[in-house]
Amino acid sequence: MFKHTWQYLLALLVGFALIITVLIVLAAALIYPNLPSLDTLTDYRPKIPMRVYTADNALIAEFGQERRAVVSLATVPPMLPKAILAAEDERFYQHGGVDTLGVLRAAVSNVLSRGAKEGASTITMQVARNFFLSSEKTFTRKLNEALLAIKIEHALSKDEILTLYMNQIYLGQRAYGFGAASLAYFGKPVQKLTIAEDAMLAGLPKAPSRYNPVVNFDRARLRQLYVLRRMHELKYIDDAQYADAVAQKLVIRKAQQNGVDVNADYVAEMVRQTMYERYQDAIYSSGMKVYTTLLKRDQEAANQALRQGVLEYDQRHGYRGPEGFINLPAADAERQSALDDALQDTIDVNGLQPAVVISASSKRVQVYSKDYGDISISGTGLQFVQKALAATAPSKLAIRPGALIRIQKLPQAQAWRIAQIPAVEAALVSVDPKTGAIRALVGGFDYNRNKFNHVTQAWRQPGSSFKPFIYSAALEKGFTPATLVEDAPLTLTAAQTGGEAWEPKNYEGTYAGIVSVRTALTKSLNLPTIRILQAIGPVYARDYVTRFGFDAARTPPYLTMALGANSVTPLQLATGYGVFANAGKLATPYLIERIVDQNGNVISQTAPEKLRQAIDPRNAFIMTSIMMDVVRRGTAAHAMQLGRNDLAGKTGTTNDQRDAWFAGYQSSLVAIAWIGFDQPRSLGSGETGAHAALPIWMKYMGSVLKGVPQTLPPAPSGVVQVVINPLSGLPVSPGQSGVPEYFDQESVPMRSNTPDTPTDPLSVPDGTPDASKPVAAPEAQPSDSSIPAF
């Protein structure tokens, strides 16, 4: 039997050699001259996806069917090429494209095993196949592959061929080349790979789907161990390196993780749409890099602030019950299958992991997560759902075995809590008021759940956050911060409101009598604001606010505009507040800073835009001084917890608490926070701008302004500081006590000898001082360069 086998082998080898000889002669005469040109290889231009970055070079997203990160032999760790050779072609540097010894060895192995189980493709042959040929298993294709490999070997050096292979080969997870695979599987550049990770990647070319560690880690691990063993046998690694590599525990990046440096999905989609309009499908393969105006630290702070604010709101309004229920089979094998099936299509939503309840009591809940396995939750982790764990809980609310719920990892190691996906939405955007550069943008709680960008697409009523624009218009018409206005009930006709008759009220339902303009805005009083709009005229106010970038068509000229019954987007509101922050100049927001081609050439650069003087700088300064009072002692006084004296802004709450806003700024940054439901409904009693939106703004600004020196805006020429009698709003006589106030020097009221004489026919004094500690009156004089702490 053994003798006959060897005779069979010998005859086979002799015949095989004769066939090869004949084929080579025929190929040289007929096929070789007709092989395709190697221009594709000598001028290699891989399909590289478009990548989007922050201004400080953090990756936001990539768009393209093929993930690529082109590498060179000089930049990869030295063990990676050796791992590839050990796995795929140990004689690569000895053969001429076709490894004759390898072919003979494979033939012998296949005959002995009675089947075609071992191939003999060299790295060069794989390059030929990947660039020029199909994957069909025919003799003609194999012959062409071998001849092309020989042609490639004559045209390129070994290192050039290996570089092409390392960048072109498909390795699963949409990753082409080892640079992209390193990011896809390990979340780090190829330069930081360990020997164990080198071996894992080197094992993929044989069968990327079969050895994909994300899909089947155990099978991938066996392939990795084979590669490490071959590296050890070939003396590429010594005993200690081999032992360390075998022992290393690999951490594989999960399939849903996208390998970015900072999460900014809404920004990424904005960029993709803009780029597609310019370059069409070329963006997916030409390797362009788009650098945005975002800053990594700002975007991360915005993500965290919005997430925390939404989850805190959700906690305040109770548990709504499990997302669904599944039947749990009694048998362990069937139960595991049911658990995996139930969780297969559910995704993580901003850190809220899907899980199925295995057992539940008021003290402990056992759950199964597809990413974390069995988890036990107790103590504070159950506080949010205590009512759902009670024996009397309604069936739709009850947490019981089979319930599909959400769990959230707490800051403490290995600690979890039961949570839920919030029903409410939110948005946060920040802009540099001096340039218009967008520094952070979060369009919603989770892009994968809701792709609607609330920063740019949500037209919502701004509520009282719109009042500063009405007050700015009033200053333009001759009002001053000291002008007295009546805070008393008012009835408006349908013609005045553009709808139905209206009896507006203040938020707390009380009235202060006579107040100054400064107090009216600081305390966000509705009735004085409506009277101010009556005095200046709704049409004038509508035309005036367009200077800030608002749409006239979405700002009907009715008195309801005083309370923000018009429509704006958060980005529009940021633009408008930027005018106050930038001494009256309007900077148009922009997102794309520059576009760079595959070779590093800048093909588009955002040119600095000449800023437009939207309002008088004196007006902007005085409005800022009032909005600083909003923060210091008005509706946004909680913001003083940040320990800064240079913040200004305004809360906003719409009718029935359907929208909550905070719009605020420091001289270097404007930020807008909004929270509400997509289908407008009440946020709940007490959920005002100060309670629901301001904490988001504070969390963000507190983070990004850390270490930024406090900066008070300088007073422009023409602004004077005058000591006034708060009872009358008029300057006091020299030597008399009063409070300091800012005025445009053209609008300083005339001094009166009667301190309590009103200056506005709509008001009478109420005896309430508008500012704090009285001071002795000097003559009217230009203001100093900073705003005093009133």
PDB file of C-alpha atoms in Angstrom, residues 514-746:
ATOM      1  CA  ILE A 514     -43.609  99.624  38.712  1.00  0.00           C
ATOM      2  CA  VAL A 515     -40.178  98.245  37.777  1.00  0.00           C
ATOM      3  CA  SER A 516     -37.211  99.375  35.760  1.00  0.00           C
ATOM      4  CA  VAL A 517     -36.329  97.887  32.395  1.00  0.00           C
ATOM      5  CA  ARG A 518     -33.301  96.279  34.043  1.00  0.00           C
ATOM      6  CA  THR A 519     -35.434  94.619  36.703  1.00  0.00           C
ATOM      7  CA  ALA A 520     -38.067  93.524  34.197  1.00  0.00           C
ATOM      8  CA  LEU A 521     -35.540  91.571  32.161  1.00  0.00           C
ATOM      9  CA  THR A 522     -33.524  90.363  35.158  1.00  0.00           C
ATOM     10  CA  LYS A 523     -36.661  88.870  36.715  1.00  0.00           C
ATOM     11  CA  SER A 524     -38.135  87.881  33.315  1.00  0.00           C
ATOM     12  CA  LEU A 525     -41.409  89.711  33.948  1.00  0.00           C
ATOM     13  CA  ASN A 526     -43.907  89.256  31.140  1.00  0.00           C
ATOM     14  CA  LEU A 527     -46.245  92.220  31.535  1.00  0.00           C
ATOM     15  CA  PRO A 528     -43.553  94.936  31.394  1.00  0.00           C
ATOM     16  CA  THR A 529     -42.074  93.238  28.307  1.00  0.00           C
ATOM     17  CA  ILE A 530     -45.429  93.314  26.523  1.00  0.00           C
ATOM     18  CA  ARG A 531     -45.884  97.002  27.373  1.00  0.00           C
ATOM     19  CA  ILE A 532     -42.404  97.748  26.041  1.00  0.00           C
ATOM     20  CA  LEU A 533     -43.251  95.984  22.773  1.00  0.00           C
ATOM     21  CA  GLN A 534     -46.525  97.947  22.607  1.00  0.00           C
ATOM     22  CA  ALA A 535     -44.557 101.155  22.981  1.00  0.00           C
ATOM     23  CA  ILE A 536     -41.987 100.461  20.243  1.00  0.00           C
ATOM     24  CA  GLY A 537     -44.411  98.669  17.910  1.00  0.00           C
ATOM     25  CA  PRO A 538     -44.406  94.968  16.925  1.00  0.00           C
ATOM     26  CA  VAL A 539     -43.598  95.708  13.287  1.00  0.00           C
ATOM     27  CA  TYR A 540     -40.549  97.738  14.230  1.00  0.00           C
ATOM     28  CA  ALA A 541     -39.432  95.005  16.636  1.00  0.00           C
ATOM     29  CA  ARG A 542     -39.913  92.312  13.969  1.00  0.00           C
ATOM     30  CA  ASP A 543     -37.774  94.246  11.494  1.00  0.00           C
ATOM     31  CA  TYR A 544     -35.173  95.003  14.169  1.00  0.00           C
ATOM     32  CA  VAL A 545     -34.619  91.388  15.247  1.00  0.00           C
ATOM     33  CA  THR A 546     -33.726  90.353  11.700  1.00  0.00           C
ATOM     34  CA  ARG A 547     -30.432  92.164  12.345  1.00  0.00           C
ATOM     35  CA  PHE A 548     -29.556  89.240  14.616  1.00  0.00           C
ATOM     36  CA  GLY A 549     -30.180  86.641  11.915  1.00  0.00           C
ATOM     37  CA  PHE A 550     -33.795  85.739  12.715  1.00  0.00           C
ATOM     38  CA  ASP A 551     -36.334  85.069   9.961  1.00  0.00           C
ATOM     39  CA  ALA A 552     -38.964  87.767   9.556  1.00  0.00           C
ATOM     40  CA  ALA A 553     -41.399  85.173   8.184  1.00  0.00           C
ATOM     41  CA  ARG A 554     -41.132  83.153  11.407  1.00  0.00           C
ATOM     42  CA  THR A 555     -41.521  86.249  13.604  1.00  0.00           C
ATOM     43  CA  PRO A 556     -45.115  87.479  13.221  1.00  0.00           C
ATOM     44  CA  PRO A 557     -45.428  91.140  14.312  1.00  0.00           C
ATOM     45  CA  TYR A 558     -47.807  90.595  17.204  1.00  0.00           C
ATOM     46  CA  LEU A 559     -47.480  91.276  20.906  1.00  0.00           C
ATOM     47  CA  THR A 560     -47.043  87.562  21.609  1.00  0.00           C
ATOM     48  CA  MET A 561     -43.544  88.026  20.172  1.00  0.00           C
ATOM     49  CA  ALA A 562     -42.648  89.661  23.518  1.00  0.00           C
ATOM     50  CA  LEU A 563     -42.874  86.242  25.169  1.00  0.00           C
ATOM     51  CA  GLY A 564     -41.104  84.361  22.384  1.00  0.00           C
ATOM     52  CA  ALA A 565     -44.090  82.962  20.519  1.00  0.00           C
ATOM     53  CA  ASN A 566     -42.119  83.055  17.258  1.00  0.00           C
ATOM     54  CA  SER A 567     -39.928  80.202  15.960  1.00  0.00           C
ATOM     55  CA  VAL A 568     -36.143  79.837  16.067  1.00  0.00           C
ATOM     56  CA  THR A 569     -33.542  77.095  15.966  1.00  0.00           C
ATOM     57  CA  PRO A 570     -30.878  76.772  18.656  1.00  0.00           C
ATOM     58  CA  LEU A 571     -28.231  77.702  16.097  1.00  0.00           C
ATOM     59  CA  GLN A 572     -30.144  80.864  15.193  1.00  0.00           C
ATOM     60  CA  LEU A 573     -30.401  81.775  18.854  1.00  0.00           C
ATOM     61  CA  ALA A 574     -26.658  81.249  19.245  1.00  0.00           C
ATOM     62  CA  THR A 575     -26.077  83.580  16.306  1.00  0.00           C
ATOM     63  CA  GLY A 576     -28.293  86.232  17.859  1.00  0.00           C
ATOM     64  CA  TYR A 577     -26.685  86.072  21.290  1.00  0.00           C
ATOM     65  CA  GLY A 578     -23.304  86.213  19.594  1.00  0.00           C
ATOM     66  CA  VAL A 579     -24.131  89.780  18.562  1.00  0.00           C
ATOM     67  CA  PHE A 580     -24.419  90.822  22.214  1.00  0.00           C
ATOM     68  CA  ALA A 581     -21.211  88.959  23.079  1.00  0.00           C
ATOM     69  CA  ASN A 582     -19.245  90.515  20.205  1.00  0.00           C
ATOM     70  CA  ALA A 583     -19.910  94.226  20.723  1.00  0.00           C
ATOM     71  CA  GLY A 584     -22.831  94.290  18.299  1.00  0.00           C
ATOM     72  CA  LYS A 585     -21.100  92.481  15.407  1.00  0.00           C
ATOM     73  CA  LEU A 586     -22.777  89.496  13.764  1.00  0.00           C
ATOM     74  CA  ALA A 587     -20.614  86.493  12.896  1.00  0.00           C
ATOM     75  CA  THR A 588     -22.248  83.869  10.670  1.00  0.00           C
ATOM     76  CA  PRO A 589     -21.765  80.370  12.138  1.00  0.00           C
ATOM     77  CA  TYR A 590     -19.660  77.978  10.090  1.00  0.00           C
ATOM     78  CA  LEU A 591     -18.542  74.397  10.591  1.00  0.00           C
ATOM     79  CA  ILE A 592     -15.973  73.449   7.940  1.00  0.00           C
ATOM     80  CA  GLU A 593     -12.583  75.083   8.388  1.00  0.00           C
ATOM     81  CA  ARG A 594     -10.700  73.453   5.505  1.00  0.00           C
ATOM     82  CA  ILE A 595     -10.738  70.493   3.126  1.00  0.00           C
ATOM     83  CA  VAL A 596      -7.547  68.603   2.327  1.00  0.00           C
ATOM     84  CA  ASP A 597      -7.021  66.092  -0.485  1.00  0.00           C
ATOM     85  CA  GLN A 598      -5.376  62.673  -0.192  1.00  0.00           C
ATOM     86  CA  ASN A 599      -1.934  64.201  -0.750  1.00  0.00           C
ATOM     87  CA  GLY A 600      -2.311  66.840   1.936  1.00  0.00           C
ATOM     88  CA  ASN A 601      -3.086  69.745  -0.385  1.00  0.00           C
ATOM     89  CA  VAL A 602      -5.668  72.263   0.859  1.00  0.00           C
ATOM     90  CA  ILE A 603      -8.443  72.365  -1.734  1.00  0.00           C
ATOM     91  CA  SER A 604     -10.825  74.607   0.201  1.00  0.00           C
ATOM     92  CA  GLN A 605     -10.308  77.017   3.086  1.00  0.00           C
ATOM     93  CA  THR A 606     -12.964  79.045   4.861  1.00  0.00           C
ATOM     94  CA  ALA A 607     -11.962  82.659   4.366  1.00  0.00           C
ATOM     95  CA  PRO A 608     -12.371  85.004   7.331  1.00  0.00           C
ATOM     96  CA  GLU A 609     -15.650  86.842   6.907  1.00  0.00           C
ATOM     97  CA  LYS A 610     -15.916  90.553   7.431  1.00  0.00           C
ATOM     98  CA  LEU A 611     -18.223  90.921  10.403  1.00  0.00           C
ATOM     99  CA  ARG A 612     -21.352  93.032  10.050  1.00  0.00           C
ATOM    100  CA  GLN A 613     -22.178  95.644  12.690  1.00  0.00           C
ATOM    101  CA  ALA A 614     -25.696  94.468  13.461  1.00  0.00           C
ATOM    102  CA  ILE A 615     -26.446  96.778  16.396  1.00  0.00           C
ATOM    103  CA  ASP A 616     -24.743  99.712  18.081  1.00  0.00           C
ATOM    104  CA  PRO A 617     -21.891  98.549  20.360  1.00  0.00           C
ATOM    105  CA  ARG A 618     -23.339 100.753  23.131  1.00  0.00           C
ATOM    106  CA  ASN A 619     -26.592  98.844  22.872  1.00  0.00           C
ATOM    107  CA  ALA A 620     -24.768  95.491  23.026  1.00  0.00           C
ATOM    108  CA  PHE A 621     -22.764  96.579  26.079  1.00  0.00           C
ATOM    109  CA  ILE A 622     -25.792  97.758  28.022  1.00  0.00           C
ATOM    110  CA  MET A 623     -27.741  94.608  27.155  1.00  0.00           C
ATOM    111  CA  THR A 624     -24.798  92.500  28.345  1.00  0.00           C
ATOM    112  CA  SER A 625     -24.751  94.414  31.637  1.00  0.00           C
ATOM    113  CA  ILE A 626     -28.441  93.611  32.135  1.00  0.00           C
ATOM    114  CA  MET A 627     -28.021  89.937  31.210  1.00  0.00           C
ATOM    115  CA  MET A 628     -25.132  89.706  33.646  1.00  0.00           C
ATOM    116  CA  ASP A 629     -27.667  90.703  36.287  1.00  0.00           C
ATOM    117  CA  VAL A 630     -29.883  87.835  35.073  1.00  0.00           C
ATOM    118  CA  VAL A 631     -27.031  85.514  36.049  1.00  0.00           C
ATOM    119  CA  ARG A 632     -25.991  87.342  39.191  1.00  0.00           C
ATOM    120  CA  ARG A 633     -29.365  87.676  40.845  1.00  0.00           C
ATOM    121  CA  GLY A 634     -32.102  86.948  38.338  1.00  0.00           C
ATOM    122  CA  THR A 635     -33.725  83.828  36.945  1.00  0.00           C
ATOM    123  CA  ALA A 636     -30.320  82.259  36.196  1.00  0.00           C
ATOM    124  CA  ALA A 637     -28.721  82.938  39.581  1.00  0.00           C
ATOM    125  CA  HIS A 638     -27.785  79.253  39.940  1.00  0.00           C
ATOM    126  CA  ALA A 639     -25.086  79.885  37.344  1.00  0.00           C
ATOM    127  CA  MET A 640     -23.157  81.850  39.968  1.00  0.00           C
ATOM    128  CA  GLN A 641     -22.159  78.429  41.318  1.00  0.00           C
ATOM    129  CA  LEU A 642     -19.577  78.414  38.516  1.00  0.00           C
ATOM    130  CA  GLY A 643     -17.726  81.097  40.437  1.00  0.00           C
ATOM    131  CA  ARG A 644     -17.435  83.493  37.524  1.00  0.00           C
ATOM    132  CA  ASN A 645     -18.461  87.124  37.272  1.00  0.00           C
ATOM    133  CA  ASP A 646     -18.298  87.409  33.475  1.00  0.00           C
ATOM    134  CA  LEU A 647     -21.328  85.342  32.441  1.00  0.00           C
ATOM    135  CA  ALA A 648     -24.467  86.740  30.854  1.00  0.00           C
ATOM    136  CA  GLY A 649     -27.601  85.111  29.548  1.00  0.00           C
ATOM    137  CA  LYS A 650     -31.319  84.544  29.712  1.00  0.00           C
ATOM    138  CA  THR A 651     -33.616  81.702  30.678  1.00  0.00           C
ATOM    139  CA  GLY A 652     -36.520  80.745  28.463  1.00  0.00           C
ATOM    140  CA  THR A 653     -39.697  78.817  29.180  1.00  0.00           C
ATOM    141  CA  THR A 654     -42.616  78.572  26.766  1.00  0.00           C
ATOM    142  CA  ASN A 655     -46.316  78.202  27.464  1.00  0.00           C
ATOM    143  CA  ASP A 656     -47.130  75.096  29.545  1.00  0.00           C
ATOM    144  CA  GLN A 657     -43.378  74.389  29.880  1.00  0.00           C
ATOM    145  CA  ARG A 658     -43.214  72.837  26.415  1.00  0.00           C
ATOM    146  CA  ASP A 659     -39.718  74.157  25.753  1.00  0.00           C
ATOM    147  CA  ALA A 660     -36.986  75.046  28.226  1.00  0.00           C
ATOM    148  CA  TRP A 661     -33.970  77.111  27.198  1.00  0.00           C
ATOM    149  CA  PHE A 662     -30.895  78.766  28.494  1.00  0.00           C
ATOM    150  CA  ALA A 663     -28.975  81.079  26.211  1.00  0.00           C
ATOM    151  CA  GLY A 664     -25.801  82.504  27.669  1.00  0.00           C
ATOM    152  CA  TYR A 665     -22.293  83.626  26.950  1.00  0.00           C
ATOM    153  CA  GLN A 666     -18.905  84.725  28.073  1.00  0.00           C
ATOM    154  CA  SER A 667     -16.920  87.067  25.835  1.00  0.00           C
ATOM    155  CA  SER A 668     -15.198  84.132  24.102  1.00  0.00           C
ATOM    156  CA  LEU A 669     -18.091  81.674  23.791  1.00  0.00           C
ATOM    157  CA  VAL A 670     -21.859  81.575  23.293  1.00  0.00           C
ATOM    158  CA  ALA A 671     -23.772  78.420  24.233  1.00  0.00           C
ATOM    159  CA  ILE A 672     -27.434  77.498  23.858  1.00  0.00           C
ATOM    160  CA  ALA A 673     -29.135  74.633  25.697  1.00  0.00           C
ATOM    161  CA  TRP A 674     -32.660  73.426  24.854  1.00  0.00           C
ATOM    162  CA  ILE A 675     -34.790  70.572  26.134  1.00  0.00           C
ATOM    163  CA  GLY A 676     -38.255  69.449  25.044  1.00  0.00           C
ATOM    164  CA  PHE A 677     -40.295  66.712  23.376  1.00  0.00           C
ATOM    165  CA  ASP A 678     -40.315  66.169  19.623  1.00  0.00           C
ATOM    166  CA  GLN A 679     -44.100  66.171  19.716  1.00  0.00           C
ATOM    167  CA  PRO A 680     -44.484  69.274  21.896  1.00  0.00           C
ATOM    168  CA  ARG A 681     -46.056  68.633  25.281  1.00  0.00           C
ATOM    169  CA  SER A 682     -45.459  69.876  28.770  1.00  0.00           C
ATOM    170  CA  LEU A 683     -42.139  69.035  30.357  1.00  0.00           C
ATOM    171  CA  GLY A 684     -43.934  69.016  33.694  1.00  0.00           C
ATOM    172  CA  SER A 685     -44.616  71.396  36.518  1.00  0.00           C
ATOM    173  CA  GLY A 686     -41.571  73.430  37.482  1.00  0.00           C
ATOM    174  CA  GLU A 687     -39.521  72.360  34.459  1.00  0.00           C
ATOM    175  CA  THR A 688     -38.477  75.865  33.499  1.00  0.00           C
ATOM    176  CA  GLY A 689     -35.432  77.029  31.623  1.00  0.00           C
ATOM    177  CA  ALA A 690     -33.694  77.590  34.940  1.00  0.00           C
ATOM    178  CA  HIS A 691     -34.485  74.073  36.165  1.00  0.00           C
ATOM    179  CA  ALA A 692     -34.224  71.922  33.029  1.00  0.00           C
ATOM    180  CA  ALA A 693     -31.915  73.721  30.559  1.00  0.00           C
ATOM    181  CA  LEU A 694     -29.611  75.848  32.712  1.00  0.00           C
ATOM    182  CA  PRO A 695     -27.939  72.798  34.362  1.00  0.00           C
ATOM    183  CA  ILE A 696     -26.932  71.510  30.903  1.00  0.00           C
ATOM    184  CA  TRP A 697     -25.444  74.901  30.033  1.00  0.00           C
ATOM    185  CA  MET A 698     -23.660  75.137  33.376  1.00  0.00           C
ATOM    186  CA  LYS A 699     -22.170  71.657  33.061  1.00  0.00           C
ATOM    187  CA  TYR A 700     -20.805  72.528  29.642  1.00  0.00           C
ATOM    188  CA  MET A 701     -19.547  76.041  30.362  1.00  0.00           C
ATOM    189  CA  GLY A 702     -18.097  75.025  33.700  1.00  0.00           C
ATOM    190  CA  SER A 703     -15.953  72.467  31.893  1.00  0.00           C
ATOM    191  CA  VAL A 704     -14.774  74.462  28.865  1.00  0.00           C
ATOM    192  CA  LEU A 705     -14.159  77.718  30.756  1.00  0.00           C
ATOM    193  CA  LYS A 706     -12.041  76.026  33.402  1.00  0.00           C
ATOM    194  CA  GLY A 707      -8.739  77.865  33.407  1.00  0.00           C
ATOM    195  CA  VAL A 708     -10.026  80.642  31.133  1.00  0.00           C
ATOM    196  CA  PRO A 709      -9.415  84.045  32.777  1.00  0.00           C
ATOM    197  CA  GLN A 710     -12.472  86.100  33.608  1.00  0.00           C
ATOM    198  CA  THR A 711     -12.956  88.882  31.078  1.00  0.00           C
ATOM    199  CA  LEU A 712     -15.398  91.755  31.462  1.00  0.00           C
ATOM    200  CA  PRO A 713     -16.326  93.531  28.237  1.00  0.00           C
ATOM    201  CA  PRO A 714     -14.889  97.040  27.836  1.00  0.00           C
ATOM    202  CA  ALA A 715     -17.392  99.870  27.667  1.00  0.00           C
ATOM    203  CA  PRO A 716     -17.495 101.440  24.196  1.00  0.00           C
ATOM    204  CA  SER A 717     -17.213 105.148  23.586  1.00  0.00           C
ATOM    205  CA  GLY A 718     -20.481 106.921  24.297  1.00  0.00           C
ATOM    206  CA  VAL A 719     -21.552 104.817  27.285  1.00  0.00           C
ATOM    207  CA  VAL A 720     -21.744 106.754  30.531  1.00  0.00           C
ATOM    208  CA  GLN A 721     -22.321 105.694  34.091  1.00  0.00           C
ATOM    209  CA  VAL A 722     -24.807 107.777  36.046  1.00  0.00           C
ATOM    210  CA  VAL A 723     -26.058 107.440  39.601  1.00  0.00           C
ATOM    211  CA  ILE A 724     -29.858 107.391  39.586  1.00  0.00           C
ATOM    212  CA  ASN A 725     -32.720 107.399  42.033  1.00  0.00           C
ATOM    213  CA  PRO A 726     -34.275 103.941  41.585  1.00  0.00           C
ATOM    214  CA  LEU A 727     -37.716 105.322  42.528  1.00  0.00           C
ATOM    215  CA  SER A 728     -37.801 107.650  39.569  1.00  0.00           C
ATOM    216  CA  GLY A 729     -35.190 106.328  37.163  1.00  0.00           C
ATOM    217  CA  LEU A 730     -33.671 109.839  37.076  1.00  0.00           C
ATOM    218  CA  PRO A 731     -30.172 111.050  37.957  1.00  0.00           C
ATOM    219  CA  VAL A 732     -29.859 112.313  41.502  1.00  0.00           C
ATOM    220  CA  SER A 733     -28.374 115.643  42.485  1.00  0.00           C
ATOM    221  CA  PRO A 734     -24.678 115.748  43.435  1.00  0.00           C
ATOM    222  CA  GLY A 735     -24.128 114.371  46.927  1.00  0.00           C
ATOM    223  CA  GLN A 736     -27.416 112.427  47.003  1.00  0.00           C
ATOM    224  CA  SER A 737     -27.460 108.650  47.296  1.00  0.00           C
ATOM    225  CA  GLY A 738     -28.492 106.411  44.430  1.00  0.00           C
ATOM    226  CA  VAL A 739     -27.442 103.398  42.370  1.00  0.00           C
ATOM    227  CA  PRO A 740     -25.150 103.355  39.339  1.00  0.00           C
ATOM    228  CA  GLU A 741     -26.633 102.708  35.928  1.00  0.00           C
ATOM    229  CA  TYR A 742     -25.352 102.633  32.358  1.00  0.00           C
ATOM    230  CA  PHE A 743     -26.714 104.894  29.651  1.00  0.00           C
ATOM    231  CA  ASP A 744     -26.040 105.761  26.094  1.00  0.00           C
ATOM    232  CA  GLN A 745     -24.884 109.353  26.576  1.00  0.00           C
ATOM    233  CA  GLU A 746     -27.584 110.465  24.133  1.00  0.00           C
TER     234      GLU A 746
END
